[in-house]
Amino acid sequence: MLWSQPIGWTSRRHPGTHGGKMRSFLPPVAEQVFRDIQKTYEETTQIPDDLLIALKFVFGPCALQALDLVDQRSVTCLSSPSGREAFQVMGGSGRLYTCFVSCHYCPCPAFAYTVLRRNEGLLCKHILAVYLCQAMGVTQQESVSDQQMSTLLCGSADADA
Amino acid sequence: MAEFLTLVFRTFMSESGLKKTTTPGPPPPTAAGSTLLVGHRGTSRSVLLLAAVTAASELGTRLCRPDNSTHLNYFLCLQKIVFSYPRTVEELLQQVARLHESTNTTPPALIVVDGLEDFLCAPGRHPGEQSRAAHLSALLCDTATFFTQVLKQRSSSSAPCRILASFYSDTDPGQADGEASATDAMLNVLDRYFQVRCTLDQDRGYEAAAAGLQELWHVYLSGRGVTDDKLGGSQEWQLLVFPNGSVEFKLV
């Protein structure tokens, strides 16, 4: 089984303060998986079986859910005139989750329960989707005003969604 | 930020402690940009925070200090500090989130939040507390990262923007009761985001009284931001409070 980019997708890498890159706070094995995905995907626009298995092994069931989000082009890198950036991920229910560029945080219930409360997972499917989109170069890009960025960062927009 | 604390410790070190130190003076700058000060609510509140902020300010750091206390009204360097007084965690989140909007002014190089527990720990158990703590911590860290980039763009030799926050509780970590476990759970979340934890623990044994001290505190520096190289191998200090009110730090 290969996981490949649907026809019509445009790979875009984004300039900005962090270059649209989430800073990694992952164990070396996870970082290696993303490096391998990036390298392989750049060459073949596909993710081979062994890397999919590695992804599932490291991240558990949320790996497939994250791939679904990548498939649906759910990850957008937002940037404002001040240079501030954040990631916005559209969940399966249509709700938008704002994730930070420099550290792991997602307002979704899975992050609160599995990662923060039970300490059983490295991250949620939304943050994993951000990492995958970066590795594959399929992050969408959108500009917002500084005020809109502030609203998103403080979570008011998430609460209203 | 831990380097400012260790600078304060070294500044108020005893002479005997100084003799034992192989590298006197401020330690080398570290990459540990976020520090959480943890102590019992009975701790002489904000003393270390005040000292570290003063040290940072004297070193030329511009400060932004969201705060809901009124203890810091005697700064010699007030002109370098922007005070703000959010009443709720929502207001605090909004104020921190808006900091990036005023990039035409000099960006802050230190953001201090005193008394996180007042924003995060309401009486009783609240299921969203941990998530809220994570959100606030992550926003603070992300904001510091952003301003570090801005400062570097303006001057390649700029120091990074740092975070210093304090968290006090009525319980001792490790106790078995519900309130203590809630505090531990909160600290576990905060430790995810703050690179260094500075824990203040009062010594209630006979040693302090026998030594003629009013109080004796153990000060532990821990976390992934603490390494032997970065903090001169000193991770534990003692804070000695004398009956005349003077304080002294001692390297353990």
mmCIF file of N, CA and C in Angstrom, chain B residues 110-177:
data_model
loop_
_atom_site.group_PDB
_atom_site.id
_atom_site.type_symbol
_atom_site.label_atom_id
_atom_site.label_comp_id
_atom_site.label_asym_id
_atom_site.label_seq_id
_atom_site.Cartn_x
_atom_site.Cartn_y
_atom_site.Cartn_z
ATOM 1 N N LEU B 110 11.603 40.000 28.198
ATOM 2 C CA LEU B 110 11.255 39.153 29.340
ATOM 3 C C LEU B 110 9.777 39.353 29.653
ATOM 4 N N ILE B 111 9.061 38.268 29.747
ATOM 5 C CA ILE B 111 7.642 38.322 30.114
ATOM 6 C C ILE B 111 7.490 37.581 31.437
ATOM 7 N N VAL B 112 6.959 38.281 32.425
ATOM 8 C CA VAL B 112 6.832 37.715 33.769
ATOM 9 C C VAL B 112 5.353 37.569 34.120
ATOM 10 N N VAL B 113 4.977 36.400 34.575
ATOM 11 C CA VAL B 113 3.613 36.194 35.064
ATOM 12 C C VAL B 113 3.711 35.692 36.504
ATOM 13 N N ASP B 114 3.283 36.526 37.425
ATOM 14 C CA ASP B 114 3.370 36.168 38.839
ATOM 15 C C ASP B 114 2.049 35.562 39.304
ATOM 16 N N GLY B 115 2.132 34.398 39.928
ATOM 17 C CA GLY B 115 0.926 33.785 40.500
ATOM 18 C C GLY B 115 0.051 33.112 39.474
ATOM 19 N N LEU B 116 0.604 32.156 38.739
ATOM 20 C CA LEU B 116 -0.208 31.427 37.754
ATOM 21 C C LEU B 116 -1.413 30.757 38.398
ATOM 22 N N GLU B 117 -1.242 30.363 39.676
ATOM 23 C CA GLU B 117 -2.315 29.625 40.335
ATOM 24 C C GLU B 117 -3.580 30.474 40.473
ATOM 25 N N ASP B 118 -3.419 31.776 40.562
ATOM 26 C CA ASP B 118 -4.590 32.638 40.669
ATOM 27 C C ASP B 118 -5.414 32.616 39.386
ATOM 28 N N PHE B 119 -4.749 32.342 38.270
ATOM 29 C CA PHE B 119 -5.452 32.282 36.994
ATOM 30 C C PHE B 119 -5.943 30.875 36.667
ATOM 31 N N LEU B 120 -5.201 29.875 37.151
ATOM 32 C CA LEU B 120 -5.459 28.508 36.678
ATOM 33 C C LEU B 120 -6.201 27.629 37.666
ATOM 34 N N CYS B 121 -6.118 27.937 38.948
ATOM 35 C CA CYS B 121 -6.670 27.032 39.960
ATOM 36 C C CYS B 121 -7.840 27.672 40.687
ATOM 37 N N ALA B 122 -9.023 27.434 40.186
ATOM 38 C CA ALA B 122 -10.219 27.886 40.892
ATOM 39 C C ALA B 122 -10.556 26.855 41.962
ATOM 40 N N PRO B 123 -11.251 27.272 43.036
ATOM 41 C CA PRO B 123 -11.614 26.303 44.074
ATOM 42 C C PRO B 123 -12.431 25.157 43.488
ATOM 43 N N GLY B 124 -12.158 23.937 43.977
ATOM 44 C CA GLY B 124 -12.846 22.765 43.450
ATOM 45 C C GLY B 124 -12.152 22.229 42.212
ATOM 46 N N ARG B 125 -12.656 21.119 41.718
ATOM 47 C CA ARG B 125 -12.038 20.496 40.554
ATOM 48 C C ARG B 125 -12.727 20.958 39.272
ATOM 49 N N HIS B 126 -11.922 21.296 38.292
ATOM 50 C CA HIS B 126 -12.475 21.728 37.015
ATOM 51 C C HIS B 126 -11.800 20.930 35.906
ATOM 52 N N PRO B 127 -12.575 20.222 35.117
ATOM 53 C CA PRO B 127 -11.987 19.326 34.125
ATOM 54 C C PRO B 127 -11.116 20.035 33.090
ATOM 55 N N GLY B 128 -11.384 21.317 32.834
ATOM 56 C CA GLY B 128 -10.621 22.003 31.800
ATOM 57 C C GLY B 128 -9.359 22.697 32.287
ATOM 58 N N GLU B 129 -9.028 22.531 33.569
ATOM 59 C CA GLU B 129 -7.895 23.266 34.131
ATOM 60 C C GLU B 129 -6.577 22.940 33.442
ATOM 61 N N GLN B 130 -6.346 21.640 33.216
ATOM 62 C CA GLN B 130 -5.068 21.244 32.617
ATOM 63 C C GLN B 130 -4.940 21.780 31.199
ATOM 64 N N SER B 131 -6.010 21.705 30.458
ATOM 65 C CA SER B 131 -5.973 22.209 29.087
ATOM 66 C C SER B 131 -5.737 23.717 29.073
ATOM 67 N N ARG B 132 -6.360 24.405 30.028
ATOM 68 C CA ARG B 132 -6.194 25.851 30.107
ATOM 69 C C ARG B 132 -4.752 26.206 30.487
ATOM 70 N N ALA B 133 -4.185 25.424 31.416
ATOM 71 C CA ALA B 133 -2.788 25.638 31.801
ATOM 72 C C ALA B 133 -1.868 25.407 30.610
ATOM 73 N N ALA B 134 -2.165 24.359 29.833
ATOM 74 C CA ALA B 134 -1.352 24.068 28.651
ATOM 75 C C ALA B 134 -1.473 25.194 27.630
ATOM 76 N N HIS B 135 -2.702 25.705 27.450
ATOM 77 C CA HIS B 135 -2.916 26.783 26.490
ATOM 78 C C HIS B 135 -2.121 28.033 26.880
ATOM 79 N N LEU B 136 -2.236 28.420 28.146
ATOM 80 C CA LEU B 136 -1.528 29.607 28.610
ATOM 81 C C LEU B 136 -0.017 29.425 28.499
ATOM 82 N N SER B 137 0.478 28.258 28.926
ATOM 83 C CA SER B 137 1.919 28.003 28.864
ATOM 84 C C SER B 137 2.418 28.005 27.425
ATOM 85 N N ALA B 138 1.662 27.322 26.560
ATOM 86 C CA ALA B 138 2.066 27.247 25.157
ATOM 87 C C ALA B 138 2.046 28.628 24.510
ATOM 88 N N LEU B 139 1.040 29.429 24.838
ATOM 89 C CA LEU B 139 0.968 30.784 24.278
ATOM 90 C C LEU B 139 2.150 31.624 24.748
ATOM 91 N N LEU B 140 2.494 31.510 26.024
ATOM 92 C CA LEU B 140 3.647 32.256 26.543
ATOM 93 C C LEU B 140 4.929 31.828 25.817
ATOM 94 N N CYS B 141 5.126 30.519 25.686
ATOM 95 C CA CYS B 141 6.343 30.023 25.030
ATOM 96 C C CYS B 141 6.385 30.417 23.556
ATOM 97 N N ASP B 142 5.242 30.312 22.891
ATOM 98 C CA ASP B 142 5.194 30.665 21.471
ATOM 99 C C ASP B 142 5.440 32.160 21.277
ATOM 100 N N THR B 143 4.897 32.958 22.199
ATOM 101 C CA THR B 143 5.115 34.410 22.128
ATOM 102 C C THR B 143 6.592 34.734 22.336
ATOM 103 N N ALA B 144 7.220 34.055 23.297
ATOM 104 C CA ALA B 144 8.652 34.288 23.541
ATOM 105 C C ALA B 144 9.473 33.889 22.313
ATOM 106 N N THR B 145 9.103 32.785 21.688
ATOM 107 C CA THR B 145 9.809 32.343 20.478
ATOM 108 C C THR B 145 9.666 33.383 19.369
ATOM 109 N N PHE B 146 8.451 33.922 19.226
ATOM 110 C CA PHE B 146 8.217 34.937 18.199
ATOM 111 C C PHE B 146 9.073 36.177 18.453
ATOM 112 N N PHE B 147 9.071 36.661 19.704
ATOM 113 C CA PHE B 147 9.849 37.874 19.992
ATOM 114 C C PHE B 147 11.348 37.615 19.902
ATOM 115 N N THR B 148 11.769 36.394 20.194
ATOM 116 C CA THR B 148 13.187 36.057 20.017
ATOM 117 C C THR B 148 13.575 36.226 18.550
ATOM 118 N N GLN B 149 12.693 35.764 17.656
ATOM 119 C CA GLN B 149 12.956 35.916 16.222
ATOM 120 C C GLN B 149 13.001 37.391 15.832
ATOM 121 N N VAL B 150 12.040 38.175 16.367
ATOM 122 C CA VAL B 150 11.998 39.609 16.040
ATOM 123 C C VAL B 150 13.262 40.301 16.548
ATOM 124 N N LEU B 151 13.659 39.979 17.776
ATOM 125 C CA LEU B 151 14.859 40.600 18.348
ATOM 126 C C LEU B 151 16.096 40.221 17.541
ATOM 127 N N LYS B 152 16.168 38.980 17.095
ATOM 128 C CA LYS B 152 17.319 38.524 16.296
ATOM 129 C C LYS B 152 17.359 39.240 14.956
ATOM 130 N N GLN B 153 16.155 39.495 14.382
ATOM 131 C CA GLN B 153 16.106 40.193 13.103
ATOM 132 C C GLN B 153 16.607 41.625 13.251
ATOM 133 N N ARG B 154 16.310 42.237 14.405
ATOM 134 C CA ARG B 154 16.738 43.630 14.621
ATOM 135 C C ARG B 154 18.215 43.712 14.966
ATOM 136 N N SER B 155 18.693 42.723 15.703
ATOM 137 C CA SER B 155 20.108 42.695 16.063
ATOM 138 C C SER B 155 20.514 41.247 16.294
ATOM 139 N N SER B 156 21.477 40.805 15.528
ATOM 140 C CA SER B 156 21.857 39.398 15.603
ATOM 141 C C SER B 156 22.440 39.028 16.963
ATOM 142 N N SER B 157 22.879 40.045 17.716
ATOM 143 C CA SER B 157 23.490 39.748 19.015
ATOM 144 C C SER B 157 22.475 39.819 20.163
ATOM 145 N N SER B 158 21.208 40.019 19.826
ATOM 146 C CA SER B 158 20.186 40.155 20.869
ATOM 147 C C SER B 158 20.029 38.870 21.671
ATOM 148 N N ALA B 159 19.755 39.049 22.969
ATOM 149 C CA ALA B 159 19.441 37.896 23.809
ATOM 150 C C ALA B 159 18.017 37.445 23.488
ATOM 151 N N PRO B 160 17.702 36.186 23.723
ATOM 152 C CA PRO B 160 16.337 35.716 23.445
ATOM 153 C C PRO B 160 15.322 36.298 24.416
ATOM 154 N N CYS B 161 14.069 36.343 23.987
ATOM 155 C CA CYS B 161 12.978 36.721 24.883
ATOM 156 C C CYS B 161 12.726 35.560 25.833
ATOM 157 N N ARG B 162 12.571 35.859 27.112
ATOM 158 C CA ARG B 162 12.430 34.808 28.116
ATOM 159 C C ARG B 162 11.094 34.917 28.848
ATOM 160 N N ILE B 163 10.732 33.812 29.469
ATOM 161 C CA ILE B 163 9.503 33.741 30.266
ATOM 162 C C ILE B 163 9.868 33.385 31.701
ATOM 163 N N LEU B 164 9.317 34.102 32.640
ATOM 164 C CA LEU B 164 9.469 33.741 34.055
ATOM 165 C C LEU B 164 8.082 33.773 34.683
ATOM 166 N N ALA B 165 7.659 32.648 35.193
ATOM 167 C CA ALA B 165 6.333 32.560 35.821
ATOM 168 C C ALA B 165 6.478 31.930 37.190
ATOM 169 N N SER B 166 5.512 32.206 38.052
ATOM 170 C CA SER B 166 5.544 31.594 39.382
ATOM 171 C C SER B 166 4.234 30.876 39.636
ATOM 172 N N PHE B 167 4.327 29.813 40.407
ATOM 173 C CA PHE B 167 3.147 29.010 40.752
ATOM 174 C C PHE B 167 3.270 28.627 42.218
ATOM 175 N N TYR B 168 2.321 29.049 43.020
ATOM 176 C CA TYR B 168 2.342 28.732 44.453
ATOM 177 C C TYR B 168 1.132 27.881 44.790
ATOM 178 N N SER B 169 1.288 27.022 45.788
ATOM 179 C CA SER B 169 0.149 26.189 46.185
ATOM 180 C C SER B 169 0.136 26.047 47.703
ATOM 181 N N ASP B 170 -1.003 25.596 48.217
ATOM 182 C CA ASP B 170 -1.127 25.373 49.658
ATOM 183 C C ASP B 170 -0.662 23.988 50.048
ATOM 184 N N THR B 171 -0.405 23.159 49.072
ATOM 185 C CA THR B 171 -0.084 21.768 49.362
ATOM 186 C C THR B 171 1.364 21.477 49.017
ATOM 187 N N ASP B 172 1.896 20.430 49.637
ATOM 188 C CA ASP B 172 3.234 19.978 49.315
ATOM 189 C C ASP B 172 3.139 18.941 48.208
ATOM 190 N N PRO B 173 3.994 19.062 47.168
ATOM 191 C CA PRO B 173 3.956 18.068 46.106
ATOM 192 C C PRO B 173 4.191 16.668 46.667
ATOM 193 N N GLY B 174 3.458 15.691 46.124
ATOM 194 C CA GLY B 174 3.653 14.313 46.552
ATOM 195 C C GLY B 174 2.656 13.859 47.604
ATOM 196 N N GLN B 175 1.887 14.791 48.204
ATOM 197 C CA GLN B 175 0.876 14.381 49.178
ATOM 198 C C GLN B 175 -0.206 13.573 48.478
ATOM 199 N N ALA B 176 -0.898 12.741 49.277
ATOM 200 C CA ALA B 176 -1.831 11.801 48.662
ATOM 201 C C ALA B 176 -3.233 12.368 48.488
ATOM 202 N N ASP B 177 -3.544 13.495 49.129
ATOM 203 C CA ASP B 177 -4.926 13.971 49.062
ATOM 204 C C ASP B 177 -5.255 14.563 47.695
#
